[in-house]
Structure formats: C-alpha cells, structure tokens
Coordinates of C-alpha atoms and ligand atoms in Angstrom, one line a residue:
Chain A
M1 CA 59.4 90.6 61.1
L2 CA 55.7 90.7 60.7
A3 CA 54.6 93.3 58.2
P4 CA 51.9 95.6 59.7
G5 CA 49.4 94.6 57.0
D6 CA 49.5 91.0 58.1
L7 CA 47.7 91.7 61.4
R8 CA 44.0 91.7 61.9
P9 CA 42.9 95.3 61.4
L10 CA 42.3 97.3 64.6
V11 CA 39.9 99.6 63.1
E12 CA 37.6 98.9 60.1
V13 CA 35.5 101.5 58.4
C14 CA 32.9 100.0 56.1
D15 CA 31.1 102.0 53.4
L16 CA 30.9 105.1 55.5
V17 CA 28.8 108.1 54.6
V18 CA 28.9 111.4 56.4
S19 CA 26.5 114.2 55.2
Y20 CA 26.0 117.8 56.2
G21 CA 22.5 118.3 55.0
A22 CA 22.7 117.7 51.3
V23 CA 26.5 117.6 51.1
R24 CA 27.9 114.1 51.3
A25 CA 31.3 115.0 52.7
V26 CA 32.3 111.3 53.0
D27 CA 30.6 109.1 50.3
G28 CA 31.1 105.4 50.9
V29 CA 34.6 105.1 52.3
T30 CA 36.0 101.7 53.3
I31 CA 39.4 101.6 54.9
S32 CA 41.2 99.7 57.7
V33 CA 44.3 100.2 59.8
A34 CA 46.3 97.4 61.6
P35 CA 48.0 97.7 64.9
G36 CA 51.5 99.2 64.4
E37 CA 50.5 100.7 61.0
V38 CA 50.5 104.3 59.9
L39 CA 47.8 104.9 57.3
G40 CA 48.2 108.3 55.7
I41 CA 45.2 110.1 54.2
V42 CA 45.9 112.7 51.6
G43 CA 43.6 114.7 49.3
P44 CA 42.7 118.2 48.3
N45 CA 40.9 120.6 50.7
G46 CA 37.3 119.6 51.1
A47 CA 37.9 116.0 50.2
G48 CA 36.2 114.8 53.4
K49 CA 39.3 113.8 55.3
S50 CA 38.5 115.6 58.5
S51 CA 34.9 114.4 58.4
L52 CA 36.1 110.8 58.0
L53 CA 38.3 111.2 61.0
A54 CA 35.5 112.8 63.1
A55 CA 33.3 109.9 62.3
V56 CA 35.9 107.4 63.5
G57 CA 36.6 109.5 66.6
G58 CA 32.8 109.8 67.3
Q59 CA 32.7 113.6 66.9
L60 CA 30.3 113.2 64.0
R61 CA 27.5 110.7 63.6
P62 CA 27.7 109.0 60.2
T63 CA 24.7 108.8 58.0
S64 CA 25.3 105.2 57.2
G65 CA 28.1 102.7 57.3
Q66 CA 29.9 101.0 60.1
I67 CA 33.0 101.5 62.2
R68 CA 34.5 98.5 64.1
L69 CA 37.2 98.7 66.7
D70 CA 38.8 95.4 67.6
G71 CA 35.9 93.7 65.8
V72 CA 33.3 95.5 67.9
D73 CA 30.8 97.9 66.3
V74 CA 31.3 101.3 67.8
T75 CA 29.4 103.3 65.2
K76 CA 26.9 104.5 67.7
L77 CA 29.2 105.1 70.7
P78 CA 29.7 108.6 71.8
P79 CA 33.3 109.9 71.7
H80 CA 34.0 109.5 75.4
R81 CA 33.1 105.8 75.2
R82 CA 35.3 105.3 72.2
A83 CA 38.1 107.1 74.1
R84 CA 37.8 104.7 76.9
R85 CA 38.2 101.9 74.4
G86 CA 41.6 103.3 73.3
V87 CA 40.8 105.9 70.6
V88 CA 42.7 109.2 70.9
R89 CA 42.9 112.0 68.5
T90 CA 44.4 115.4 67.7
F91 CA 42.3 118.1 66.0
Q92 CA 43.1 120.2 62.8
D93 CA 43.0 123.3 65.0
T94 CA 45.0 122.4 68.1
S95 CA 42.8 121.5 71.1
E96 CA 44.9 122.3 74.1
F97 CA 43.1 123.1 77.4
G98 CA 44.3 126.7 77.4
R99 CA 43.8 127.6 81.1
L100 CA 45.2 124.3 82.3
T101 CA 49.0 123.9 82.7
V102 CA 50.8 121.6 80.4
F103 CA 51.1 119.1 83.3
E104 CA 47.3 119.3 84.0
N105 CA 46.6 118.8 80.3
L106 CA 48.4 115.5 80.6
L107 CA 46.9 114.6 84.0
V108 CA 43.3 115.1 82.8
A109 CA 44.0 112.6 80.0
G110 CA 45.3 109.9 82.4
L111 CA 43.4 106.7 82.6
G112 CA 40.5 106.9 85.1
M113 CA 41.0 110.7 85.3
H114 CA 38.1 111.7 83.2
G115 CA 36.2 112.8 86.3
A116 CA 32.9 111.1 85.4
S117 CA 32.6 109.8 88.9
L118 CA 32.0 112.4 91.6
Y119 CA 32.1 109.5 94.0
A120 CA 35.6 108.6 93.0
A121 CA 36.7 112.2 93.2
T122 CA 35.3 112.8 96.7
V123 CA 34.3 109.8 98.8
G124 CA 36.5 107.2 97.0
A125 CA 39.4 109.7 97.1
R126 CA 42.0 107.0 98.0
A127 CA 41.6 105.0 94.8
Q128 CA 41.5 108.2 92.9
A129 CA 44.7 109.4 94.5
R130 CA 46.4 106.2 93.4
R131 CA 45.2 106.8 89.8
T132 CA 46.4 110.4 90.0
A133 CA 49.8 109.3 91.2
T134 CA 50.1 106.8 88.3
A135 CA 49.0 109.5 85.8
A136 CA 51.5 112.0 87.3
E137 CA 54.3 109.5 86.9
R138 CA 53.4 108.9 83.3
A139 CA 53.0 112.6 82.7
A140 CA 56.5 113.1 84.1
E141 CA 57.9 110.4 81.7
L142 CA 56.2 112.0 78.7
L143 CA 57.5 115.5 79.7
A144 CA 61.0 114.1 79.7
R145 CA 60.6 112.2 76.4
F146 CA 59.2 115.2 74.6
E147 CA 61.7 117.6 76.3
L148 CA 58.9 119.8 77.7
E149 CA 59.8 119.5 81.3
P150 CA 60.6 123.2 81.7
M151 CA 57.1 124.1 80.4
R152 CA 55.2 121.8 82.6
D153 CA 53.7 124.6 84.7
T154 CA 53.0 126.9 81.8
Y155 CA 49.4 127.5 80.7
A156 CA 48.8 125.6 77.4
M157 CA 47.5 128.9 75.9
E158 CA 51.0 130.3 76.3
L159 CA 52.7 127.7 74.2
S160 CA 53.8 128.0 70.5
G161 CA 51.7 126.2 67.9
G162 CA 54.2 123.3 67.7
Q163 CA 54.4 122.9 71.5
R164 CA 50.6 122.8 71.5
R165 CA 50.7 120.0 69.0
L166 CA 53.2 118.1 71.2
V167 CA 50.9 118.5 74.2
E168 CA 48.0 117.1 72.1
V169 CA 50.1 114.1 71.1
M170 CA 51.4 113.6 74.7
R171 CA 47.8 113.8 76.0
G172 CA 46.9 111.0 73.6
L173 CA 49.8 108.9 74.8
M174 CA 48.7 109.3 78.4
R175 CA 45.9 106.9 77.6
E176 CA 48.0 104.1 76.2
P177 CA 45.9 104.2 73.1
K178 CA 45.2 101.5 70.5
L179 CA 44.2 104.0 67.8
M180 CA 45.6 107.5 67.3
L181 CA 43.8 109.8 64.9
L182 CA 45.9 112.8 63.7
D183 CA 44.4 115.6 61.7
E184 CA 47.2 117.5 59.9
P185 CA 49.6 117.0 62.8
T186 CA 52.5 119.0 61.4
V187 CA 50.7 122.2 60.2
G188 CA 52.0 125.3 61.9
V189 CA 54.8 123.4 63.6
A190 CA 58.3 124.9 63.5
P191 CA 60.7 122.7 61.5
H192 CA 62.7 121.3 64.4
L193 CA 59.6 120.3 66.3
S194 CA 58.1 118.9 63.1
E195 CA 61.1 116.6 62.8
Q196 CA 60.6 115.5 66.4
L197 CA 56.9 114.9 65.9
R198 CA 57.5 112.7 62.8
R199 CA 60.0 110.6 64.8
E200 CA 57.4 110.3 67.5
Y201 CA 54.7 109.2 65.1
R202 CA 56.9 106.4 63.9
R203 CA 57.8 105.5 67.4
I204 CA 54.1 105.4 68.5
A205 CA 53.3 103.1 65.6
A206 CA 56.3 100.9 66.4
S207 CA 54.8 100.4 69.9
G208 CA 51.8 98.8 68.3
V209 CA 49.4 101.7 68.0
A210 CA 47.3 102.0 64.8
V211 CA 47.7 105.5 63.4
L212 CA 45.4 107.2 61.0
M213 CA 47.0 110.4 59.8
I214 CA 45.7 113.2 57.6
E215 CA 48.6 115.1 56.2
H216 CA 49.1 117.7 53.5
V217 CA 52.8 117.7 53.3
L218 CA 53.8 114.9 50.9
E219 CA 57.3 114.4 52.3
V220 CA 55.8 113.8 55.7
V221 CA 53.3 111.3 54.2
E222 CA 56.2 109.5 52.5
E223 CA 58.3 109.5 55.5
V224 CA 55.8 108.4 58.1
S225 CA 53.1 106.3 56.4
D226 CA 53.2 102.6 55.7
R227 CA 50.2 102.9 53.4
V228 CA 48.4 105.8 51.8
V229 CA 44.8 106.5 50.9
V230 CA 44.0 109.3 48.5
M231 CA 40.5 110.9 48.9
D232 CA 38.8 113.3 46.6
N233 CA 35.2 114.5 46.7
G234 CA 34.3 112.1 49.6
S235 CA 35.6 109.0 48.0
V236 CA 38.8 107.0 48.0
I237 CA 40.4 107.3 44.6
A238 CA 43.6 105.4 45.3
E239 CA 45.2 103.2 47.9
G240 CA 48.6 101.6 48.3
T241 CA 52.1 102.4 49.2
Y242 CA 53.2 106.0 48.7
D243 CA 55.0 105.3 45.4
Q244 CA 52.0 103.3 44.1
V245 CA 49.4 106.0 44.7
M246 CA 51.6 108.8 43.4
Q247 CA 51.8 106.9 40.1
S248 CA 48.0 106.5 39.9
Q249 CA 46.3 108.3 37.0
A250 CA 43.3 109.3 39.2
V251 CA 45.6 110.9 41.8
R252 CA 47.4 113.0 39.2
E253 CA 44.1 114.2 37.8
A254 CA 42.8 115.1 41.2
Y255 CA 45.9 117.0 42.1
L256 CA 46.3 118.7 38.8
G257 CA 42.6 119.6 38.8
Chain B
M1 CA 22.5 156.9 112.5
S2 CA 22.2 155.7 116.1
F3 CA 24.5 153.0 117.4
S4 CA 21.8 150.4 117.4
S5 CA 20.7 151.1 113.8
L6 CA 24.3 151.0 112.7
D7 CA 24.7 147.7 114.5
F8 CA 21.6 146.4 112.8
Y9 CA 22.8 147.6 109.5
L10 CA 26.3 146.0 109.9
A11 CA 24.9 142.7 110.9
T12 CA 22.6 142.7 107.9
V13 CA 25.5 143.5 105.6
V14 CA 27.5 140.6 107.1
V15 CA 24.6 138.2 106.5
I16 CA 23.9 139.4 103.0
F17 CA 27.6 139.2 102.2
G18 CA 27.7 135.6 103.3
V19 CA 24.7 134.7 101.3
D20 CA 26.2 136.5 98.2
V21 CA 29.5 134.7 98.7
L22 CA 27.7 131.4 98.8
S23 CA 25.9 132.2 95.6
A24 CA 29.1 133.3 93.9
W25 CA 30.7 130.0 94.8
G26 CA 27.8 128.1 93.4
L27 CA 27.8 130.1 90.1
N28 CA 31.6 130.0 90.0
L29 CA 31.5 126.2 90.0
Q30 CA 29.1 126.4 87.0
Y31 CA 30.6 129.3 85.1
G32 CA 34.2 129.6 86.3
Y33 CA 35.1 125.9 86.4
A34 CA 32.6 124.5 83.9
G35 CA 31.9 127.4 81.6
I36 CA 28.1 127.1 81.9
P37 CA 26.7 130.6 81.5
N38 CA 23.9 130.2 84.0
F39 CA 22.0 133.4 83.6
S40 CA 19.1 131.9 85.6
F41 CA 21.2 131.3 88.7
I42 CA 19.1 133.5 90.9
V43 CA 16.0 131.4 90.1
F44 CA 17.6 128.5 92.1
Q45 CA 18.2 130.8 95.0
A46 CA 14.5 131.7 94.8
A47 CA 13.5 128.1 94.8
G48 CA 15.4 127.6 98.1
A49 CA 13.9 130.8 99.6
Y50 CA 10.3 130.0 98.7
T51 CA 10.7 126.4 99.8
A52 CA 12.1 127.3 103.2
A53 CA 9.4 129.9 103.7
I54 CA 6.4 127.8 102.9
L55 CA 7.8 124.9 105.0
T56 CA 7.9 127.1 108.1
L57 CA 5.0 129.5 107.6
G58 CA 2.5 126.9 108.5
P59 CA -0.8 126.1 106.8
M60 CA -2.4 129.0 105.1
T61 CA -5.4 130.4 107.0
A62 CA -8.0 133.1 106.4
T63 CA -6.0 135.5 108.5
S64 CA -2.6 134.7 106.8
G65 CA -3.1 137.7 104.5
Q66 CA -1.1 135.9 101.9
T67 CA -1.7 132.9 99.6
Y68 CA 0.7 130.1 99.1
V69 CA 0.9 126.4 98.5
A70 CA 1.9 123.5 100.8
G71 CA 2.3 125.6 104.0
T72 CA 3.6 123.5 106.9
H73 CA 5.7 123.7 110.0
V74 CA 9.0 121.9 109.9
P75 CA 12.1 122.6 112.0
F76 CA 14.7 125.1 110.7
P77 CA 17.4 122.5 109.8
V78 CA 14.9 120.5 107.8
A79 CA 13.6 123.6 106.0
L80 CA 17.2 124.5 105.2
L81 CA 17.9 121.1 103.8
A82 CA 14.7 121.2 101.8
A83 CA 15.9 124.5 100.3
V84 CA 19.1 122.8 99.2
A85 CA 17.0 120.0 97.7
A86 CA 14.7 122.4 95.9
G87 CA 17.6 124.2 94.3
A88 CA 19.1 120.9 93.2
A89 CA 15.9 119.4 92.0
L90 CA 14.9 122.4 89.9
S91 CA 18.4 122.4 88.5
A92 CA 18.1 118.7 87.6
V93 CA 14.8 119.3 85.8
I94 CA 16.1 122.4 83.9
G95 CA 19.5 120.7 83.3
V96 CA 17.8 117.9 81.3
F97 CA 17.3 120.3 78.4
A98 CA 19.6 123.2 79.2
M99 CA 22.8 121.0 79.6
K100 CA 22.6 119.3 76.3
R101 CA 25.4 119.9 73.9
M102 CA 24.8 123.3 72.3
R103 CA 26.6 126.5 71.7
A104 CA 27.4 128.5 74.8
D105 CA 25.6 131.6 73.5
Y106 CA 22.4 129.7 72.9
Q107 CA 22.7 128.2 76.3
A108 CA 23.1 131.6 77.9
A109 CA 20.1 132.9 76.0
I110 CA 17.9 129.9 77.0
L111 CA 18.9 130.3 80.7
L112 CA 18.3 134.1 80.7
I113 CA 14.9 133.7 79.1
L114 CA 14.0 131.0 81.5
A115 CA 14.8 133.3 84.4
L116 CA 12.5 136.0 82.9
I117 CA 9.6 133.5 82.3
L118 CA 9.8 131.9 85.7
N119 CA 9.8 135.2 87.5
Q120 CA 6.8 136.3 85.4
F121 CA 5.1 133.1 86.1
I122 CA 5.4 133.6 89.9
V123 CA 4.2 137.2 89.5
T124 CA 1.1 136.0 87.6
D125 CA 0.1 132.9 89.5
T126 CA -0.4 134.4 92.9
S127 CA -1.7 131.2 94.4
L128 CA 1.9 129.8 94.5
F129 CA 4.0 132.3 96.4
N130 CA 1.7 135.3 96.7
G131 CA 2.9 137.0 93.5
T132 CA 4.6 140.4 93.6
S133 CA 3.7 140.9 97.3
G134 CA 5.5 137.7 98.1
L135 CA 5.7 135.8 101.3
A136 CA 6.2 137.6 104.6
N137 CA 6.2 136.9 108.3
V138 CA 8.7 134.0 108.1
S139 CA 9.8 133.4 111.6
R140 CA 13.3 133.8 112.6
P141 CA 14.8 130.4 113.5
L142 CA 16.5 129.4 116.7
G143 CA 14.4 131.8 118.7
S144 CA 14.6 129.6 121.8
L145 CA 18.4 130.2 121.9
V146 CA 18.6 134.0 121.3
N147 CA 15.8 136.5 121.4
P148 CA 15.0 137.0 117.7
S149 CA 14.1 140.7 118.0
T150 CA 17.6 141.6 119.2
T151 CA 20.7 142.5 117.2
G152 CA 22.3 139.7 119.2
W153 CA 20.2 137.3 117.2
Q154 CA 21.3 139.0 114.0
W155 CA 25.0 138.5 114.9
A156 CA 24.4 134.9 115.9
Y157 CA 22.7 134.3 112.6
A158 CA 25.6 136.0 110.8
A159 CA 27.9 133.6 112.6
L160 CA 25.8 130.7 111.5
V161 CA 25.8 131.9 107.9
W162 CA 29.6 132.3 107.9
A163 CA 30.1 128.9 109.5
I164 CA 28.1 127.4 106.7
C165 CA 30.2 129.4 104.3
A166 CA 33.3 127.8 105.7
V167 CA 31.9 124.3 105.2
V168 CA 30.8 125.2 101.6
L169 CA 34.2 126.7 100.9
F170 CA 35.9 123.5 102.0
A171 CA 33.5 121.4 99.8
V172 CA 33.9 123.6 96.7
Q173 CA 37.7 123.7 97.1
R174 CA 37.8 119.9 97.5
L175 CA 35.6 119.4 94.5
S176 CA 37.4 121.9 92.3
R177 CA 40.8 120.5 93.0
S178 CA 39.8 116.9 92.4
S179 CA 40.1 115.1 89.1
W180 CA 36.4 115.9 88.6
G181 CA 37.2 119.6 88.9
R182 CA 40.0 119.3 86.5
A183 CA 37.8 117.5 84.0
L184 CA 35.3 120.3 84.3
R185 CA 37.9 122.9 83.5
A186 CA 39.2 120.8 80.6
Q187 CA 35.8 120.6 79.0
R188 CA 35.3 124.3 79.6
D189 CA 38.4 125.0 77.6
H190 CA 37.7 122.5 74.8
D191 CA 34.7 120.3 75.1
A192 CA 35.4 118.1 72.0
A193 CA 38.9 117.4 73.1
A194 CA 37.8 116.6 76.7
A195 CA 35.2 114.1 75.3
A196 CA 37.9 112.6 73.1
L197 CA 39.9 111.9 76.2
G198 CA 37.1 110.1 77.9
C199 CA 35.2 112.9 79.7
N200 CA 31.4 112.5 79.6
V201 CA 30.9 116.2 79.1
V202 CA 27.1 116.2 79.4
A203 CA 27.2 114.3 82.6
L204 CA 29.9 116.5 84.1
K205 CA 27.9 119.6 83.2
M206 CA 24.7 118.1 84.6
Q207 CA 26.5 117.3 87.9
V208 CA 28.0 120.7 88.4
F209 CA 24.7 122.3 87.4
V210 CA 22.9 120.4 90.1
I211 CA 25.6 121.1 92.7
G212 CA 25.6 124.8 91.9
G213 CA 21.8 124.7 92.2
A214 CA 22.0 123.1 95.6
I215 CA 24.3 125.9 96.8
A216 CA 21.9 128.5 95.3
G217 CA 19.0 126.9 97.2
L218 CA 21.0 126.9 100.4
S219 CA 21.8 130.6 99.9
G220 CA 18.1 131.3 99.4
G221 CA 17.1 129.4 102.5
L222 CA 19.6 131.3 104.6
L223 CA 18.4 134.6 103.1
V224 CA 14.7 134.2 103.7
F225 CA 15.1 133.3 107.3
Y226 CA 17.0 136.5 107.8
L227 CA 14.8 138.8 105.8
Q228 CA 11.6 137.1 106.9
A229 CA 10.2 138.0 103.5
F230 CA 10.7 137.2 99.9
N231 CA 9.0 138.3 96.7
T232 CA 9.5 138.4 93.0
A233 CA 11.5 141.6 93.1
S234 CA 14.2 139.8 95.2
W235 CA 15.2 137.6 92.2
G236 CA 15.2 139.7 89.1
Y237 CA 17.6 138.5 86.4
E238 CA 19.9 141.4 87.2
E239 CA 20.7 139.8 90.5
T240 CA 22.4 137.1 88.5
L241 CA 24.4 139.7 86.6
A242 CA 25.7 141.1 89.8
I243 CA 26.9 137.6 90.8
F244 CA 28.6 137.2 87.4
V245 CA 30.4 140.5 87.8
S246 CA 31.6 139.5 91.2
I247 CA 33.1 136.4 89.7
L248 CA 34.6 138.1 86.7
I249 CA 36.2 140.7 88.9
G250 CA 37.2 138.5 91.8
G251 CA 38.2 135.3 90.3
V252 CA 36.9 133.0 87.6
A253 CA 37.7 129.5 89.0
N254 CA 39.2 131.1 92.1
N255 CA 37.0 130.6 95.2
W256 CA 39.0 132.9 97.4
G257 CA 39.1 135.7 94.8
V258 CA 35.4 135.4 94.5
I259 CA 35.1 136.6 98.1
L260 CA 36.9 139.8 97.2
G261 CA 34.8 140.2 94.0
T262 CA 31.6 139.8 96.0
F263 CA 32.7 142.3 98.5
L264 CA 33.5 144.9 95.8
V265 CA 30.4 144.4 93.8
Q266 CA 27.7 143.4 96.3
I267 CA 28.8 145.4 99.2
V268 CA 30.6 148.4 97.7
F269 CA 28.5 148.9 94.6
V270 CA 25.1 147.6 95.7
E271 CA 24.9 148.2 99.4
V272 CA 27.0 151.3 100.1
P273 CA 25.1 153.5 97.7
N274 CA 22.0 153.0 99.9
L275 CA 23.9 154.9 102.6
L276 CA 24.8 157.8 100.3
P277 CA 22.7 160.9 100.1
Q278 CA 20.1 160.3 97.4
F279 CA 19.9 162.7 94.5
G280 CA 17.6 163.1 91.5
Y281 CA 14.3 161.4 91.5
I282 CA 13.5 158.5 93.8
G283 CA 15.1 155.3 92.5
L284 CA 17.7 157.1 90.4
V285 CA 20.6 156.0 92.5
D286 CA 19.3 152.4 92.4
A287 CA 19.0 152.6 88.6
L288 CA 22.5 154.0 88.2
E289 CA 23.8 151.2 90.4
W290 CA 22.5 148.7 87.9
V291 CA 23.8 150.7 85.0
V292 CA 27.3 150.6 86.5
I293 CA 27.0 146.8 87.1
G294 CA 25.8 146.3 83.5
L295 CA 28.8 148.3 82.2
L296 CA 31.2 146.5 84.5
W297 CA 29.8 143.2 83.2
M298 CA 30.1 144.2 79.6
A299 CA 33.7 145.5 80.1
A300 CA 34.7 142.3 81.9
I301 CA 33.2 140.1 79.2
A302 CA 34.8 142.1 76.4
L303 CA 38.2 142.6 78.0
R304 CA 38.8 139.7 80.3
P305 CA 36.2 136.9 80.1
Q306 CA 38.6 134.7 82.0
G307 CA 38.5 137.1 85.0
V308 CA 40.5 140.0 86.2
I309 CA 42.5 137.9 88.7
P310 CA 43.9 134.9 87.0
E311 CA 43.0 131.4 87.8
R312 CA 45.4 129.8 90.3
R313 CA 48.2 127.9 88.6
V314 CA 48.2 124.3 89.6
R315 CA 51.9 123.4 89.8
A316 CA 53.2 119.9 89.1
E317 CA 55.1 119.9 92.4
R318 CA 51.8 119.3 94.0
F319 CA 51.7 115.9 92.4
G320 CA 55.1 114.9 93.8
L321 CA 57.3 116.0 90.9
P322 CA 60.7 117.4 91.9
A323 CA 60.9 121.1 91.8
L324 CA 62.0 122.7 88.6
R325 CA 65.5 124.1 88.7
R326 CA 65.3 127.6 90.1
A327 CA 65.3 130.6 87.9
L328 CA 68.6 131.7 86.5
P329 CA 69.8 135.0 88.0
A330 CA 67.9 137.8 86.4
A331 CA 70.8 139.1 84.3
T332 CA 71.4 135.6 82.7
A333 CA 67.7 135.1 82.2
A334 CA 67.4 138.4 80.4
A335 CA 70.5 137.6 78.3
A336 CA 69.2 134.2 77.3
P337 CA 65.5 134.6 76.7
G338 CA 65.5 131.5 74.5
Q339 CA 66.2 129.3 77.4
Q340 CA 63.0 127.5 78.4
G341 CA 63.8 127.4 82.1
A342 CA 64.2 131.1 82.3
H343 CA 61.1 131.6 80.1
E344 CA 59.0 129.4 82.4
E345 CA 60.0 131.3 85.5
R346 CA 59.2 134.6 84.0
L347 CA 55.8 133.4 83.1
G348 CA 55.5 132.1 86.7
A349 CA 56.5 135.4 88.1
T350 CA 54.0 137.4 86.2
G351 CA 51.2 134.9 87.0
G352 CA 50.1 134.5 83.5
A353 CA 50.0 138.1 82.6
S354 CA 50.5 137.2 78.9
R355 CA 47.1 135.5 78.7
R356 CA 45.1 136.3 75.6
Ligands
ADP1 N1 30.3 121.6 59.8 C1 30.1 121.6 58.5 N2 28.9 121.9 57.9 C2 28.7 121.9 56.6 N3 29.6 121.4 55.7 C3 30.8 121.0 56.2 C4 31.1 121.1 57.6 N4 32.4 120.6 57.7 C5 32.8 120.3 56.5 N5 31.9 120.6 55.6 C6 32.0 120.3 54.1 O1 32.3 118.9 54.0 C7 33.3 118.8 53.0 C8 34.5 118.0 53.5 O2 35.1 118.8 54.5 P1 36.3 118.2 55.4 O3 36.0 116.9 55.9 O4 36.7 119.3 56.4 O5 37.4 118.1 54.3 P2 39.0 118.1 54.4 O6 39.4 117.8 55.8 O7 39.4 117.0 53.5 O8 39.5 119.4 53.9 C9 33.6 120.2 52.5 O9 32.9 120.4 51.3 C10 33.2 121.1 53.6 O10 32.8 122.3 53.0
MG2 MG1 40.5 118.9 57.2

C-alpha cells in the first residue's frame, strides 16, 4: 500500500503570515497535506491554528505567503471559488443553517446548488431540477450513513451540538471534497457521537480526501492523524508522527508553559 | 358615511392593501429570505412612483403649477415598466456599496440613513419632483376603458393591482423555493458557511436587492396612478418600519403569511384608526399609530426576530424521498422520548415551537 506521504501534496501552504493589525497570528507557517492523509494541528489556545485554517479556506486574506491547491495558487481566491475547487470546512463554532432543515442543509451544499445563477434557478429549471435530484439522492445516502434519517425534516437549530457537527461534516461530503478542514471537530460532541465522527474522519481520508484537522483532545489526534504539526505563537514548533512530536523538547516546553 | 363614499373608501383600501402586499413581498425577499435589513425599502417605491408620474405628466409648462424633470407622455404599461426599472436601477447603484460584506447592524444603519438623506434631498431640491408639495394631477390610466371619475374605475384598478399581485406571488414563490432561494436562506443563517459551500454571498445579496427593488418600484408605480399624487411625506422612513412589522408579524420568509401581516398592520393599525373618532389634538391619533408600530417592531425584534409565524418547513418528501415512518401512537411516543422518530414527529406537530 502506498503511504499517504508518498503522494504529491494536495494542498501546500508556504511561509504563510496572517496578521490582525499588529498581531501576527500566523507567522511563517509551511505545511502540506497529501490526498488521503489526515494532518492534525495541535497547540495551545491562541497559537494561530484557526487563523491558519481560515487562510486555507479563504475566510481570511493572508498578509503574505502562498496557498496552492493541486499545484494551483489559490491565495487570492474568495472562499466560494475555493469551495468550487473542492475545499470544504467546519467551523470552531458549528455553522449549521439554523432555519433550514437538516435535509436542506445538505441540499444547499450539493454540487451546482449554490444558487449563483438566477438563470439556472428559474429559466434553466430543467437542468437545475436534475442537479437537485442528484443532490437529494446523495443527501439521502448521507442521512442513512450518519443515521440521521429521522431528523431530516428537523430545523438544524433544534439539533444537539454533536448532531450539528455531523450535519456540518455531511454538508462537506455533499460536495465530494478534495480537502476537508476541520476546526476542533469533536468539541461539545457527546461521547458516542464523537466515536462515530472519528470513524468518519478516517473513512473520509481513506476515500482519498486530504484532511487538515485542528484538535485539542490528544487521544483524538493520536487516533485519527497520520501526521501531527504542533503550533505555538504562530509558528510550527514540531512536526512528525504523533509519537515523534510528543517526545519533542519544544512541545513539552510549550505545553508545560 | 354615504354608500358611495363607503364604496370609494373600500376600493381605496383594497388598492392600498395590494400595493402594501407587493411591498411586503419585495422586502420579505430581501429581509425574510436573505437577511438584508433594508431600512430604505420605501425609497425604491418612491423611485417607481416618481418615475411613473413624470413619464405620464407630460412636459412641464408655465401652467403646470409644479416643477419636475424629464416630463413626458408614455403609455401606462410603459410607465409601469419604467417604474420597475427605476426601482431596480436605484437598487443596483445603492447595492454596489450597501451589499458589501459587513455587519448587519452597520448595513441597517447605512440603509436607514440613506433613506433619511434621500428624502431630505428631494425635499430640498424642488426642481426634481417639486419638493414637499410633490407631484399632482397624474392622470388615471385606462380612462378609455372605464370612466376614471367613477368608483367603477377604482374597482377595476383594484382588480388590476390584485392581478399583478397574483403574478408577483407566483414569481416570488418560484424564486424562493428554487435552489437560489435556498442559498439565500443559507447565507442569511450563516454567511461564512454558505460561502465555504460555494455560494457567492455578495452576488446573491446583490441579486435579491435588485429584485426586491424592482418590486418596490412596481408598487410605487401602481400607487401613484391610483393616488394621482405623490410627495415626500408619502415615503418617510417610518413607512419601511410598517412593512417590516407586517413581515415580522405575518411571516418572515413566508409569502402567504405576509398577506395576513400586511392586513393586520397596514389595514387594521394604519387605515382603520382614520375611521375612528379623533381625540386630543389634531394628528394625535396618527402619532399614536406610529408609536404603536414602533413598539410592535421593537417587541418583534426583541422577542421573535425570525417572525411570529414560523417559516414553512420544507420537507424532504418534496424531493422524492420516501415518507418517514409515521409517528408512534401518542402513548408510546411519550413513553420513549429518546426515540428519534417520535422526537421528530413531535417537532413536526408543533411547527418548530421550540425555536430559540
Ligand atoms: N478576529 C480577530 N481579531 C484580532 N485578533 C484575533 C482575531 N482572531 C484571532 N485573533 C488573535 O490571533 C491569535 C490566534 O488566534 P486563533 O487563530 O484563533 O488561535 P487558535 O485557534 O490556535 O486558538 C490569538 O492571539 C487571537 O487573540
Ligand atoms: Mg481556534
């Protein structure tokens, strides 16, 4: 079997800097993730993990540095254009569309369902109806796979924290993504759902998706990640397998203060 | 009140009701579906009204007794379409800076201030639309079909307005149920997540802002041909508040509910008090009316910003999925609340009563 690291990276982040005014939240980070690989990012609060993820997802404009997706520079692309190139993400605070049902949350994420074209939605309704049918089918499959069928007509705002997380992940999967960005994806999730989610993250990676995951809980990082990057103060202080980074002197210092 | 004046009054209420329902659908697209707090909505109605008026008043002459720009004579349907275009065009111009990504409260403030400034501008520059006196003597259209000075004409016009309402309802329903409408609602609930799923949020907002503006322009055109006059007092910012309250009461993102909300607010609150015996000083009842609308608005925003009547739930069955297993018998459902099926059906039955 081919080890994930042997493949050409799907996403490459080069010397990335993200600043909020004078604060350099991300200060020259270089990382890459290969298809099928889960890269875990750990580090204390305020280390710059979420800012890094937002720069990759397009939610934040980096001050300098480059982000390449499949070899193409996407640094200046707005988030919706990156999404259409196969980038999906979850947010640290769950991002469900509260007044849409679970099913509609999935539908709106379907390929070609982003509603940019009024023409498609009205005059070209035939082609759009076909896309809707395809998306509905995929949504039904995901509902079955994540055992959320009974909740499909429930408003997303009525779900538990863990169920919201599931919906976010399912929404991402609606798009047949190449890169999935996860920001603390097990926080606030009940234990049995957390277990289900961790299995899913492995399964998603196994299907060839590159996964970049910020995670606090070290057991989750150990279980899910192929490789781990430790950040502190905006910089990468260690990189390697879980065991390697946990033995690093710099990491011990960062964690023990 | 004699029969003919009652007849006159009723026809007027029916026309105004139709115009207000149109406005509410336009604003509902923008606010209810897309979350855009368009506190300058009434400005776009005014754009339509003024446009329709000057396009049918004819060139200004020494005996016009009013000053205005670009007076000409075009047929009624052309003037009405021009009113639509005026609402849309003004929305496009304002949308360029007001639909940028920004916090909703800033956006609300910008749009409200814009409404105040534009009104003041038209008050001050009397050469455009005759300032506070406004435009008068707009001719009633279709006079060759029905004598315009009869209540028969009024009822015919009311029928026309409601026929147009039916067409607009069909259009807004179709739009709001499309994937475009779903994307609008998604970005309303979480814009960053919608963008991260491929929605071009700024473009979506711009589109709905222009469509809503077109509907506002249409409502203004229809209004001015009925009233035959239009001035700066017809489009104070508080008119937008009344439309907002209609939507909040009747149905955020619910185009049928909006009809009910408009009836309650615009007819029961705004029109009926005109019939009641007046008390206090002149204008007191009017002022109280706006106090009540202001209070209703604050209460609705504070208590139920998503509307009093919940948004219609779009069920997966509509997309060809097999029906969920029916609810367990009530006793079983109560005994096994942990069962998701039973839980879902309970939520369904209460229509989302557990919303935050
Ligand atoms: N919107 C913001 N404005 C200003 N500073 C911010 C903002 N978001 C994050 N920061 C700062 O940037 C640093 C990194 O934050 P963040 O990326 O959220 O870290 P992490 O996800 O690792 O906890 C912190 O010092 C935080 O205070
Ligand atoms: Mg974070």
